[in-house]
Amino acid sequence: MMIGYALEGKYCVRLKAGDPFVFGRGVEEVRALMEKGIEAEVIPGITAGLAAANMLQIPVTERNRTSSLLFCTGHTASYSFEQFQGVLALLREGSPVVMYMGMKNFETIVNRLLDARLPVSLQVSIVSKVSLCDQKVITGMLETIGDVIREQDIETPAVFFIGEHTLPVKELFSTSAGILNTSEQKEDNEEMYRQEL
């Protein structure tokens, strides 16, 4: 459609959620346009993993704690031995993994991580429908997150955070992990800090 309209002399705007170059196939569209001699400008977006990290204050990088970050897809479940060892090495160093499109294979991924003897208490946060009014956040540990997922109705798209420091800041001040109602998050945060003071 973009090629067709552009060849008619029209300006086209292609709106995409998140960042079109992070699992968004944006580069495929740019290449297709360039092959037809059509100029294209890409305006950067914010990928869902970073949007969720900012909105929920998940410290995907932090001074003196985490110096790297891995973005991957649910295809992690079928990684070769060598690829999977690379993921494990990062997790063991304390680097978090941010996984997209992982709902279908998440149980397989969790089992592979547990079989590799990662700590059963490794933190996991799942953010469904990032930044929308019905956003949902589920937190837990590697050992039990599968049970939590099965009990909850988690809608896609969802982003998964796995790693030593991947709980939302609010959870760090809470006595129990579980489900965060993000529509009430601001009010709860304000009340929590009032009580702390």
mmCIF file with all atom_site columns, C-alpha atoms in Angstrom:
data_model
loop_
_atom_site.group_PDB
_atom_site.id
_atom_site.type_symbol
_atom_site.label_atom_id
_atom_site.label_alt_id
_atom_site.label_comp_id
_atom_site.label_asym_id
_atom_site.label_entity_id
_atom_site.label_seq_id
_atom_site.pdbx_PDB_ins_code
_atom_site.Cartn_x
_atom_site.Cartn_y
_atom_site.Cartn_z
_atom_site.occupancy
_atom_site.B_iso_or_equiv
_atom_site.pdbx_formal_charge
_atom_site.auth_seq_id
_atom_site.auth_comp_id
_atom_site.auth_asym_id
_atom_site.auth_atom_id
_atom_site.pdbx_PDB_model_num
ATOM 1   C CA . MET A 1 1   ? 0.000  0.000   0.000  1.00 0.00 ? 1   MET A CA 1
ATOM 2   C CA . MET A 1 2   ? 2.803  2.404   0.851  1.00 0.00 ? 2   MET A CA 1
ATOM 3   C CA . ILE A 1 3   ? 4.515  1.741   -2.454 1.00 0.00 ? 3   ILE A CA 1
ATOM 4   C CA . GLY A 1 4   ? 1.251  2.189   -4.360 1.00 0.00 ? 4   GLY A CA 1
ATOM 5   C CA . TYR A 1 5   ? 0.376  5.504   -2.721 1.00 0.00 ? 5   TYR A CA 1
ATOM 6   C CA . ALA A 1 6   ? 3.935  6.815   -3.000 1.00 0.00 ? 6   ALA A CA 1
ATOM 7   C CA . LEU A 1 7   ? 4.018  6.031   -6.721 1.00 0.00 ? 7   LEU A CA 1
ATOM 8   C CA . GLU A 1 8   ? 0.833  8.076   -7.038 1.00 0.00 ? 8   GLU A CA 1
ATOM 9   C CA . GLY A 1 9   ? 2.811  11.014  -5.615 1.00 0.00 ? 9   GLY A CA 1
ATOM 10  C CA . LYS A 1 10  ? 1.189  10.919  -2.169 1.00 0.00 ? 10  LYS A CA 1
ATOM 11  C CA . TYR A 1 11  ? 2.857  11.233  1.209  1.00 0.00 ? 11  TYR A CA 1
ATOM 12  C CA . CYS A 1 12  ? 2.343  8.147   3.378  1.00 0.00 ? 12  CYS A CA 1
ATOM 13  C CA . VAL A 1 13  ? 2.576  7.786   7.153  1.00 0.00 ? 13  VAL A CA 1
ATOM 14  C CA . ARG A 1 14  ? 2.870  4.253   8.491  1.00 0.00 ? 14  ARG A CA 1
ATOM 15  C CA . LEU A 1 15  ? 2.045  4.169   12.196 1.00 0.00 ? 15  LEU A CA 1
ATOM 16  C CA . LYS A 1 16  ? 3.393  1.261   14.220 1.00 0.00 ? 16  LYS A CA 1
ATOM 17  C CA . ALA A 1 17  ? 3.189  0.522   17.916 1.00 0.00 ? 17  ALA A CA 1
ATOM 18  C CA . GLY A 1 18  ? 6.462  0.486   19.837 1.00 0.00 ? 18  GLY A CA 1
ATOM 19  C CA . ASP A 1 19  ? 9.723  0.770   17.921 1.00 0.00 ? 19  ASP A CA 1
ATOM 20  C CA . PRO A 1 20  ? 9.447  -0.374  14.286 1.00 0.00 ? 20  PRO A CA 1
ATOM 21  C CA . PHE A 1 21  ? 13.021 -1.667  14.326 1.00 0.00 ? 21  PHE A CA 1
ATOM 22  C CA . VAL A 1 22  ? 12.681 -3.848  17.449 1.00 0.00 ? 22  VAL A CA 1
ATOM 23  C CA . PHE A 1 23  ? 10.810 -6.977  16.330 1.00 0.00 ? 23  PHE A CA 1
ATOM 24  C CA . GLY A 1 24  ? 8.607  -4.668  14.281 1.00 0.00 ? 24  GLY A CA 1
ATOM 25  C CA . ARG A 1 25  ? 9.674  -5.528  10.704 1.00 0.00 ? 25  ARG A CA 1
ATOM 26  C CA . GLY A 1 26  ? 10.238 -1.859  10.015 1.00 0.00 ? 26  GLY A CA 1
ATOM 27  C CA . VAL A 1 27  ? 13.454 -2.535  8.116  1.00 0.00 ? 27  VAL A CA 1
ATOM 28  C CA . GLU A 1 28  ? 11.598 -4.850  5.703  1.00 0.00 ? 28  GLU A CA 1
ATOM 29  C CA . GLU A 1 29  ? 9.264  -2.008  4.790  1.00 0.00 ? 29  GLU A CA 1
ATOM 30  C CA . VAL A 1 30  ? 12.111 0.485   4.376  1.00 0.00 ? 30  VAL A CA 1
ATOM 31  C CA . ARG A 1 31  ? 13.990 -1.929  2.105  1.00 0.00 ? 31  ARG A CA 1
ATOM 32  C CA . ALA A 1 32  ? 10.874 -2.495  -0.025 1.00 0.00 ? 32  ALA A CA 1
ATOM 33  C CA . LEU A 1 33  ? 10.451 1.262   -0.461 1.00 0.00 ? 33  LEU A CA 1
ATOM 34  C CA . MET A 1 34  ? 14.122 1.835   -1.283 1.00 0.00 ? 34  MET A CA 1
ATOM 35  C CA . GLU A 1 35  ? 14.055 -0.904  -3.909 1.00 0.00 ? 35  GLU A CA 1
ATOM 36  C CA . LYS A 1 36  ? 11.369 1.157   -5.680 1.00 0.00 ? 36  LYS A CA 1
ATOM 37  C CA . GLY A 1 37  ? 13.404 4.369   -5.306 1.00 0.00 ? 37  GLY A CA 1
ATOM 38  C CA . ILE A 1 38  ? 11.029 5.775   -2.687 1.00 0.00 ? 38  ILE A CA 1
ATOM 39  C CA . GLU A 1 39  ? 12.542 7.866   0.108  1.00 0.00 ? 39  GLU A CA 1
ATOM 40  C CA . ALA A 1 40  ? 11.515 6.939   3.638  1.00 0.00 ? 40  ALA A CA 1
ATOM 41  C CA . GLU A 1 41  ? 12.095 8.586   7.005  1.00 0.00 ? 41  GLU A CA 1
ATOM 42  C CA . VAL A 1 42  ? 11.843 6.578   10.208 1.00 0.00 ? 42  VAL A CA 1
ATOM 43  C CA . ILE A 1 43  ? 10.840 8.391   13.387 1.00 0.00 ? 43  ILE A CA 1
ATOM 44  C CA . PRO A 1 44  ? 12.031 6.357   16.394 1.00 0.00 ? 44  PRO A CA 1
ATOM 45  C CA . GLY A 1 45  ? 9.484  4.886   18.751 1.00 0.00 ? 45  GLY A CA 1
ATOM 46  C CA . ILE A 1 46  ? 9.818  3.358   22.204 1.00 0.00 ? 46  ILE A CA 1
ATOM 47  C CA . THR A 1 47  ? 9.856  -0.421  22.257 1.00 0.00 ? 47  THR A CA 1
ATOM 48  C CA . ALA A 1 48  ? 7.387  -2.140  24.600 1.00 0.00 ? 48  ALA A CA 1
ATOM 49  C CA . GLY A 1 49  ? 10.154 -3.559  26.796 1.00 0.00 ? 49  GLY A CA 1
ATOM 50  C CA . LEU A 1 50  ? 11.583 -0.129  27.596 1.00 0.00 ? 50  LEU A CA 1
ATOM 51  C CA . ALA A 1 51  ? 8.125  1.450   27.870 1.00 0.00 ? 51  ALA A CA 1
ATOM 52  C CA . ALA A 1 52  ? 7.107  -1.152  30.456 1.00 0.00 ? 52  ALA A CA 1
ATOM 53  C CA . ALA A 1 53  ? 10.401 -0.772  32.320 1.00 0.00 ? 53  ALA A CA 1
ATOM 54  C CA . ASN A 1 54  ? 9.899  2.989   32.568 1.00 0.00 ? 54  ASN A CA 1
ATOM 55  C CA . MET A 1 55  ? 6.208  2.879   33.479 1.00 0.00 ? 55  MET A CA 1
ATOM 56  C CA . LEU A 1 56  ? 6.713  0.262   36.216 1.00 0.00 ? 56  LEU A CA 1
ATOM 57  C CA . GLN A 1 57  ? 10.209 1.339   37.260 1.00 0.00 ? 57  GLN A CA 1
ATOM 58  C CA . ILE A 1 58  ? 11.777 -2.025  36.438 1.00 0.00 ? 58  ILE A CA 1
ATOM 59  C CA . PRO A 1 59  ? 15.551 -1.461  36.692 1.00 0.00 ? 59  PRO A CA 1
ATOM 60  C CA . VAL A 1 60  ? 16.716 -3.209  33.522 1.00 0.00 ? 60  VAL A CA 1
ATOM 61  C CA . THR A 1 61  ? 20.025 -1.405  33.932 1.00 0.00 ? 61  THR A CA 1
ATOM 62  C CA . GLU A 1 62  ? 21.327 0.117   37.119 1.00 0.00 ? 62  GLU A CA 1
ATOM 63  C CA . ARG A 1 63  ? 24.662 1.479   38.252 1.00 0.00 ? 63  ARG A CA 1
ATOM 64  C CA . ASN A 1 64  ? 26.811 -1.133  40.025 1.00 0.00 ? 64  ASN A CA 1
ATOM 65  C CA . ARG A 1 65  ? 24.200 -3.832  39.340 1.00 0.00 ? 65  ARG A CA 1
ATOM 66  C CA . THR A 1 66  ? 23.465 -4.447  35.676 1.00 0.00 ? 66  THR A CA 1
ATOM 67  C CA . SER A 1 67  ? 25.678 -3.383  32.812 1.00 0.00 ? 67  SER A CA 1
ATOM 68  C CA . SER A 1 68  ? 23.983 -5.214  29.943 1.00 0.00 ? 68  SER A CA 1
ATOM 69  C CA . LEU A 1 69  ? 20.517 -6.146  28.748 1.00 0.00 ? 69  LEU A CA 1
ATOM 70  C CA . LEU A 1 70  ? 19.253 -8.780  26.305 1.00 0.00 ? 70  LEU A CA 1
ATOM 71  C CA . PHE A 1 71  ? 16.192 -8.370  24.077 1.00 0.00 ? 71  PHE A CA 1
ATOM 72  C CA . CYS A 1 72  ? 14.945 -11.621 22.543 1.00 0.00 ? 72  CYS A CA 1
ATOM 73  C CA . THR A 1 73  ? 11.794 -13.319 21.290 1.00 0.00 ? 73  THR A CA 1
ATOM 74  C CA . GLY A 1 74  ? 9.900  -16.392 22.396 1.00 0.00 ? 74  GLY A CA 1
ATOM 75  C CA . HIS A 1 75  ? 11.983 -18.340 19.895 1.00 0.00 ? 75  HIS A CA 1
ATOM 76  C CA . THR A 1 76  ? 14.418 -18.569 22.827 1.00 0.00 ? 76  THR A CA 1
ATOM 77  C CA . ALA A 1 77  ? 12.615 -21.849 23.515 1.00 0.00 ? 77  ALA A CA 1
ATOM 78  C CA . SER A 1 78  ? 14.215 -23.423 20.456 1.00 0.00 ? 78  SER A CA 1
ATOM 79  C CA . TYR A 1 79  ? 17.647 -21.787 20.704 1.00 0.00 ? 79  TYR A CA 1
ATOM 80  C CA . SER A 1 80  ? 20.623 -23.984 19.913 1.00 0.00 ? 80  SER A CA 1
ATOM 81  C CA . PHE A 1 81  ? 22.786 -25.120 22.815 1.00 0.00 ? 81  PHE A CA 1
ATOM 82  C CA . GLU A 1 82  ? 25.333 -22.384 22.070 1.00 0.00 ? 82  GLU A CA 1
ATOM 83  C CA . GLN A 1 83  ? 22.720 -19.615 21.867 1.00 0.00 ? 83  GLN A CA 1
ATOM 84  C CA . PHE A 1 84  ? 21.025 -20.761 25.044 1.00 0.00 ? 84  PHE A CA 1
ATOM 85  C CA . GLN A 1 85  ? 24.355 -20.883 26.891 1.00 0.00 ? 85  GLN A CA 1
ATOM 86  C CA . GLY A 1 86  ? 24.821 -17.216 25.958 1.00 0.00 ? 86  GLY A CA 1
ATOM 87  C CA . VAL A 1 87  ? 21.440 -16.339 27.476 1.00 0.00 ? 87  VAL A CA 1
ATOM 88  C CA . LEU A 1 88  ? 22.285 -18.308 30.623 1.00 0.00 ? 88  LEU A CA 1
ATOM 89  C CA . ALA A 1 89  ? 25.662 -16.569 30.957 1.00 0.00 ? 89  ALA A CA 1
ATOM 90  C CA . LEU A 1 90  ? 23.982 -13.142 30.893 1.00 0.00 ? 90  LEU A CA 1
ATOM 91  C CA . LEU A 1 91  ? 21.348 -14.160 33.434 1.00 0.00 ? 91  LEU A CA 1
ATOM 92  C CA . ARG A 1 92  ? 24.001 -15.592 35.749 1.00 0.00 ? 92  ARG A CA 1
ATOM 93  C CA . GLU A 1 93  ? 25.939 -12.319 35.535 1.00 0.00 ? 93  GLU A CA 1
ATOM 94  C CA . GLY A 1 94  ? 22.823 -10.442 36.639 1.00 0.00 ? 94  GLY A CA 1
ATOM 95  C CA . SER A 1 95  ? 21.835 -9.083  33.207 1.00 0.00 ? 95  SER A CA 1
ATOM 96  C CA . PRO A 1 96  ? 18.075 -9.188  32.651 1.00 0.00 ? 96  PRO A CA 1
ATOM 97  C CA . VAL A 1 97  ? 16.353 -10.736 29.655 1.00 0.00 ? 97  VAL A CA 1
ATOM 98  C CA . VAL A 1 98  ? 13.432 -8.898  28.067 1.00 0.00 ? 98  VAL A CA 1
ATOM 99  C CA . MET A 1 99  ? 11.410 -11.319 25.972 1.00 0.00 ? 99  MET A CA 1
ATOM 100 C CA . TYR A 1 100 ? 8.790  -10.513 23.352 1.00 0.00 ? 100 TYR A CA 1
ATOM 101 C CA . MET A 1 101 ? 6.161  -12.862 21.896 1.00 0.00 ? 101 MET A CA 1
ATOM 102 C CA . GLY A 1 102 ? 6.930  -15.495 24.494 1.00 0.00 ? 102 GLY A CA 1
ATOM 103 C CA . MET A 1 103 ? 3.506  -16.540 25.766 1.00 0.00 ? 103 MET A CA 1
ATOM 104 C CA . LYS A 1 104 ? 3.211  -19.634 23.582 1.00 0.00 ? 104 LYS A CA 1
ATOM 105 C CA . ASN A 1 105 ? 6.632  -21.001 24.544 1.00 0.00 ? 105 ASN A CA 1
ATOM 106 C CA . PHE A 1 106 ? 7.014  -19.539 28.020 1.00 0.00 ? 106 PHE A CA 1
ATOM 107 C CA . GLU A 1 107 ? 6.529  -22.798 29.927 1.00 0.00 ? 107 GLU A CA 1
ATOM 108 C CA . THR A 1 108 ? 9.188  -24.469 27.770 1.00 0.00 ? 108 THR A CA 1
ATOM 109 C CA . ILE A 1 109 ? 11.548 -21.547 28.357 1.00 0.00 ? 109 ILE A CA 1
ATOM 110 C CA . VAL A 1 110 ? 11.001 -21.642 32.120 1.00 0.00 ? 110 VAL A CA 1
ATOM 111 C CA . ASN A 1 111 ? 11.666 -25.393 32.173 1.00 0.00 ? 111 ASN A CA 1
ATOM 112 C CA . ARG A 1 112 ? 14.897 -24.944 30.199 1.00 0.00 ? 112 ARG A CA 1
ATOM 113 C CA . LEU A 1 113 ? 16.052 -22.260 32.630 1.00 0.00 ? 113 LEU A CA 1
ATOM 114 C CA . LEU A 1 114 ? 15.211 -24.442 35.631 1.00 0.00 ? 114 LEU A CA 1
ATOM 115 C CA . ASP A 1 115 ? 16.921 -27.466 34.051 1.00 0.00 ? 115 ASP A CA 1
ATOM 116 C CA . ALA A 1 116 ? 20.011 -25.270 33.650 1.00 0.00 ? 116 ALA A CA 1
ATOM 117 C CA . ARG A 1 117 ? 19.928 -24.786 37.443 1.00 0.00 ? 117 ARG A CA 1
ATOM 118 C CA . LEU A 1 118 ? 19.222 -21.108 37.518 1.00 0.00 ? 118 LEU A CA 1
ATOM 119 C CA . PRO A 1 119 ? 17.955 -20.045 40.956 1.00 0.00 ? 119 PRO A CA 1
ATOM 120 C CA . VAL A 1 120 ? 14.304 -21.010 41.476 1.00 0.00 ? 120 VAL A CA 1
ATOM 121 C CA . SER A 1 121 ? 13.850 -17.613 43.140 1.00 0.00 ? 121 SER A CA 1
ATOM 122 C CA . LEU A 1 122 ? 14.914 -15.699 40.009 1.00 0.00 ? 122 LEU A CA 1
ATOM 123 C CA . GLN A 1 123 ? 12.509 -12.801 39.520 1.00 0.00 ? 123 GLN A CA 1
ATOM 124 C CA . VAL A 1 124 ? 10.014 -12.696 36.667 1.00 0.00 ? 124 VAL A CA 1
ATOM 125 C CA . SER A 1 125 ? 7.639  -9.888  35.659 1.00 0.00 ? 125 SER A CA 1
ATOM 126 C CA . ILE A 1 126 ? 5.092  -10.169 32.858 1.00 0.00 ? 126 ILE A CA 1
ATOM 127 C CA . VAL A 1 127 ? 3.461  -7.046  31.442 1.00 0.00 ? 127 VAL A CA 1
ATOM 128 C CA . SER A 1 128 ? 0.431  -7.525  29.235 1.00 0.00 ? 128 SER A CA 1
ATOM 129 C CA . LYS A 1 129 ? -0.820 -4.791  26.880 1.00 0.00 ? 129 LYS A CA 1
ATOM 130 C CA . VAL A 1 130 ? 1.904  -2.311  27.807 1.00 0.00 ? 130 VAL A CA 1
ATOM 131 C CA . SER A 1 131 ? 0.714  1.292   28.358 1.00 0.00 ? 131 SER A CA 1
ATOM 132 C CA . LEU A 1 132 ? -2.934 0.570   27.531 1.00 0.00 ? 132 LEU A CA 1
ATOM 133 C CA . CYS A 1 133 ? -5.723 1.255   30.003 1.00 0.00 ? 133 CYS A CA 1
ATOM 134 C CA . ASP A 1 134 ? -6.143 -2.501  30.622 1.00 0.00 ? 134 ASP A CA 1
ATOM 135 C CA . GLN A 1 135 ? -2.438 -3.154  31.162 1.00 0.00 ? 135 GLN A CA 1
ATOM 136 C CA . LYS A 1 136 ? -1.816 -6.029  33.574 1.00 0.00 ? 136 LYS A CA 1
ATOM 137 C CA . VAL A 1 137 ? 1.353  -6.892  35.472 1.00 0.00 ? 137 VAL A CA 1
ATOM 138 C CA . ILE A 1 138 ? 2.142  -10.256 37.025 1.00 0.00 ? 138 ILE A CA 1
ATOM 139 C CA . THR A 1 139 ? 5.223  -10.903 39.111 1.00 0.00 ? 139 THR A CA 1
ATOM 140 C CA . GLY A 1 140 ? 6.684  -14.008 40.658 1.00 0.00 ? 140 GLY A CA 1
ATOM 141 C CA . MET A 1 141 ? 9.617  -16.379 40.812 1.00 0.00 ? 141 MET A CA 1
ATOM 142 C CA . LEU A 1 142 ? 10.966 -18.647 38.109 1.00 0.00 ? 142 LEU A CA 1
ATOM 143 C CA . GLU A 1 143 ? 9.802  -21.749 39.993 1.00 0.00 ? 143 GLU A CA 1
ATOM 144 C CA . THR A 1 144 ? 6.174  -20.641 40.429 1.00 0.00 ? 144 THR A CA 1
ATOM 145 C CA . ILE A 1 145 ? 5.484  -18.199 37.576 1.00 0.00 ? 145 ILE A CA 1
ATOM 146 C CA . GLY A 1 146 ? 4.121  -20.989 35.373 1.00 0.00 ? 146 GLY A CA 1
ATOM 147 C CA . ASP A 1 147 ? 1.380  -21.726 37.930 1.00 0.00 ? 147 ASP A CA 1
ATOM 148 C CA . VAL A 1 148 ? 0.551  -18.024 38.200 1.00 0.00 ? 148 VAL A CA 1
ATOM 149 C CA . ILE A 1 149 ? 0.235  -17.719 34.414 1.00 0.00 ? 149 ILE A CA 1
ATOM 150 C CA . ARG A 1 150 ? -2.102 -20.700 34.234 1.00 0.00 ? 150 ARG A CA 1
ATOM 151 C CA . GLU A 1 151 ? -4.354 -19.153 36.900 1.00 0.00 ? 151 GLU A CA 1
ATOM 152 C CA . GLN A 1 152 ? -4.538 -15.742 35.230 1.00 0.00 ? 152 GLN A CA 1
ATOM 153 C CA . ASP A 1 153 ? -6.059 -14.583 31.976 1.00 0.00 ? 153 ASP A CA 1
ATOM 154 C CA . ILE A 1 154 ? -3.039 -12.888 30.411 1.00 0.00 ? 154 ILE A CA 1
ATOM 155 C CA . GLU A 1 155 ? -3.759 -11.216 27.107 1.00 0.00 ? 155 GLU A CA 1
ATOM 156 C CA . THR A 1 156 ? -1.201 -10.752 24.386 1.00 0.00 ? 156 THR A CA 1
ATOM 157 C CA . PRO A 1 157 ? 0.885  -8.916  23.466 1.00 0.00 ? 157 PRO A CA 1
ATOM 158 C CA . ALA A 1 158 ? 2.945  -9.415  26.595 1.00 0.00 ? 158 ALA A CA 1
ATOM 159 C CA . VAL A 1 159 ? 6.535  -8.627  27.513 1.00 0.00 ? 159 VAL A CA 1
ATOM 160 C CA . PHE A 1 160 ? 8.506  -10.812 29.919 1.00 0.00 ? 160 PHE A CA 1
ATOM 161 C CA . PHE A 1 161 ? 11.292 -9.623  32.224 1.00 0.00 ? 161 PHE A CA 1
ATOM 162 C CA . ILE A 1 162 ? 13.521 -12.340 33.676 1.00 0.00 ? 162 ILE A CA 1
ATOM 163 C CA . GLY A 1 163 ? 16.463 -11.635 35.928 1.00 0.00 ? 163 GLY A CA 1
ATOM 164 C CA . GLU A 1 164 ? 17.824 -10.827 39.319 1.00 0.00 ? 164 GLU A CA 1
ATOM 165 C CA . HIS A 1 165 ? 16.533 -7.235  39.337 1.00 0.00 ? 165 HIS A CA 1
ATOM 166 C CA . THR A 1 166 ? 13.357 -7.299  37.272 1.00 0.00 ? 166 THR A CA 1
ATOM 167 C CA . LEU A 1 167 ? 10.599 -6.584  39.786 1.00 0.00 ? 167 LEU A CA 1
ATOM 168 C CA . PRO A 1 168 ? 8.769  -3.242  39.570 1.00 0.00 ? 168 PRO A CA 1
ATOM 169 C CA . VAL A 1 169 ? 9.992  -0.856  42.255 1.00 0.00 ? 169 VAL A CA 1
ATOM 170 C CA . LYS A 1 170 ? 6.540  -0.966  43.856 1.00 0.00 ? 170 LYS A CA 1
ATOM 171 C CA . GLU A 1 171 ? 6.921  -4.710  44.432 1.00 0.00 ? 171 GLU A CA 1
ATOM 172 C CA . LEU A 1 172 ? 10.211 -4.167  46.254 1.00 0.00 ? 172 LEU A CA 1
ATOM 173 C CA . PHE A 1 173 ? 8.319  -2.162  48.874 1.00 0.00 ? 173 PHE A CA 1
ATOM 174 C CA . SER A 1 174 ? 5.457  -4.654  49.035 1.00 0.00 ? 174 SER A CA 1
ATOM 175 C CA . THR A 1 175 ? 5.149  -7.607  51.399 1.00 0.00 ? 175 THR A CA 1
ATOM 176 C CA . SER A 1 176 ? 3.896  -9.947  48.677 1.00 0.00 ? 176 SER A CA 1
ATOM 177 C CA . ALA A 1 177 ? 4.323  -10.398 44.949 1.00 0.00 ? 177 ALA A CA 1
ATOM 178 C CA . GLY A 1 178 ? 1.451  -11.106 42.619 1.00 0.00 ? 178 GLY A CA 1
ATOM 179 C CA . ILE A 1 179 ? -0.797 -9.079  40.363 1.00 0.00 ? 179 ILE A CA 1
ATOM 180 C CA . LEU A 1 180 ? -0.544 -5.317  40.108 1.00 0.00 ? 180 LEU A CA 1
ATOM 181 C CA . ASN A 1 181 ? -3.632 -3.359  39.113 1.00 0.00 ? 181 ASN A CA 1
ATOM 182 C CA . THR A 1 182 ? -1.873 -0.654  37.151 1.00 0.00 ? 182 THR A CA 1
ATOM 183 C CA . SER A 1 183 ? -4.988 1.471   36.799 1.00 0.00 ? 183 SER A CA 1
ATOM 184 C CA . GLU A 1 184 ? -4.711 2.103   40.540 1.00 0.00 ? 184 GLU A CA 1
ATOM 185 C CA . GLN A 1 185 ? -0.922 2.163   40.595 1.00 0.00 ? 185 GLN A CA 1
ATOM 186 C CA . LYS A 1 186 ? -0.435 5.930   40.898 1.00 0.00 ? 186 LYS A CA 1
ATOM 187 C CA . GLU A 1 187 ? -2.894 6.211   43.776 1.00 0.00 ? 187 GLU A CA 1
ATOM 188 C CA . ASP A 1 188 ? -1.337 3.217   45.551 1.00 0.00 ? 188 ASP A CA 1
ATOM 189 C CA . ASN A 1 189 ? 2.172  4.604   45.117 1.00 0.00 ? 189 ASN A CA 1
ATOM 190 C CA . GLU A 1 190 ? 1.177  7.945   46.603 1.00 0.00 ? 190 GLU A CA 1
ATOM 191 C CA . GLU A 1 191 ? -0.481 6.228   49.571 1.00 0.00 ? 191 GLU A CA 1
ATOM 192 C CA . MET A 1 192 ? 2.505  3.930   50.088 1.00 0.00 ? 192 MET A CA 1
ATOM 193 C CA . TYR A 1 193 ? 4.967  6.833   50.174 1.00 0.00 ? 193 TYR A CA 1
ATOM 194 C CA . ARG A 1 194 ? 2.718  8.787   52.548 1.00 0.00 ? 194 ARG A CA 1
ATOM 195 C CA . GLN A 1 195 ? 2.790  5.825   54.920 1.00 0.00 ? 195 GLN A CA 1
ATOM 196 C CA . GLU A 1 196 ? 6.557  5.486   54.562 1.00 0.00 ? 196 GLU A CA 1
ATOM 197 C CA . LEU A 1 197 ? 6.981  9.156   55.521 1.00 0.00 ? 197 LEU A CA 1
#
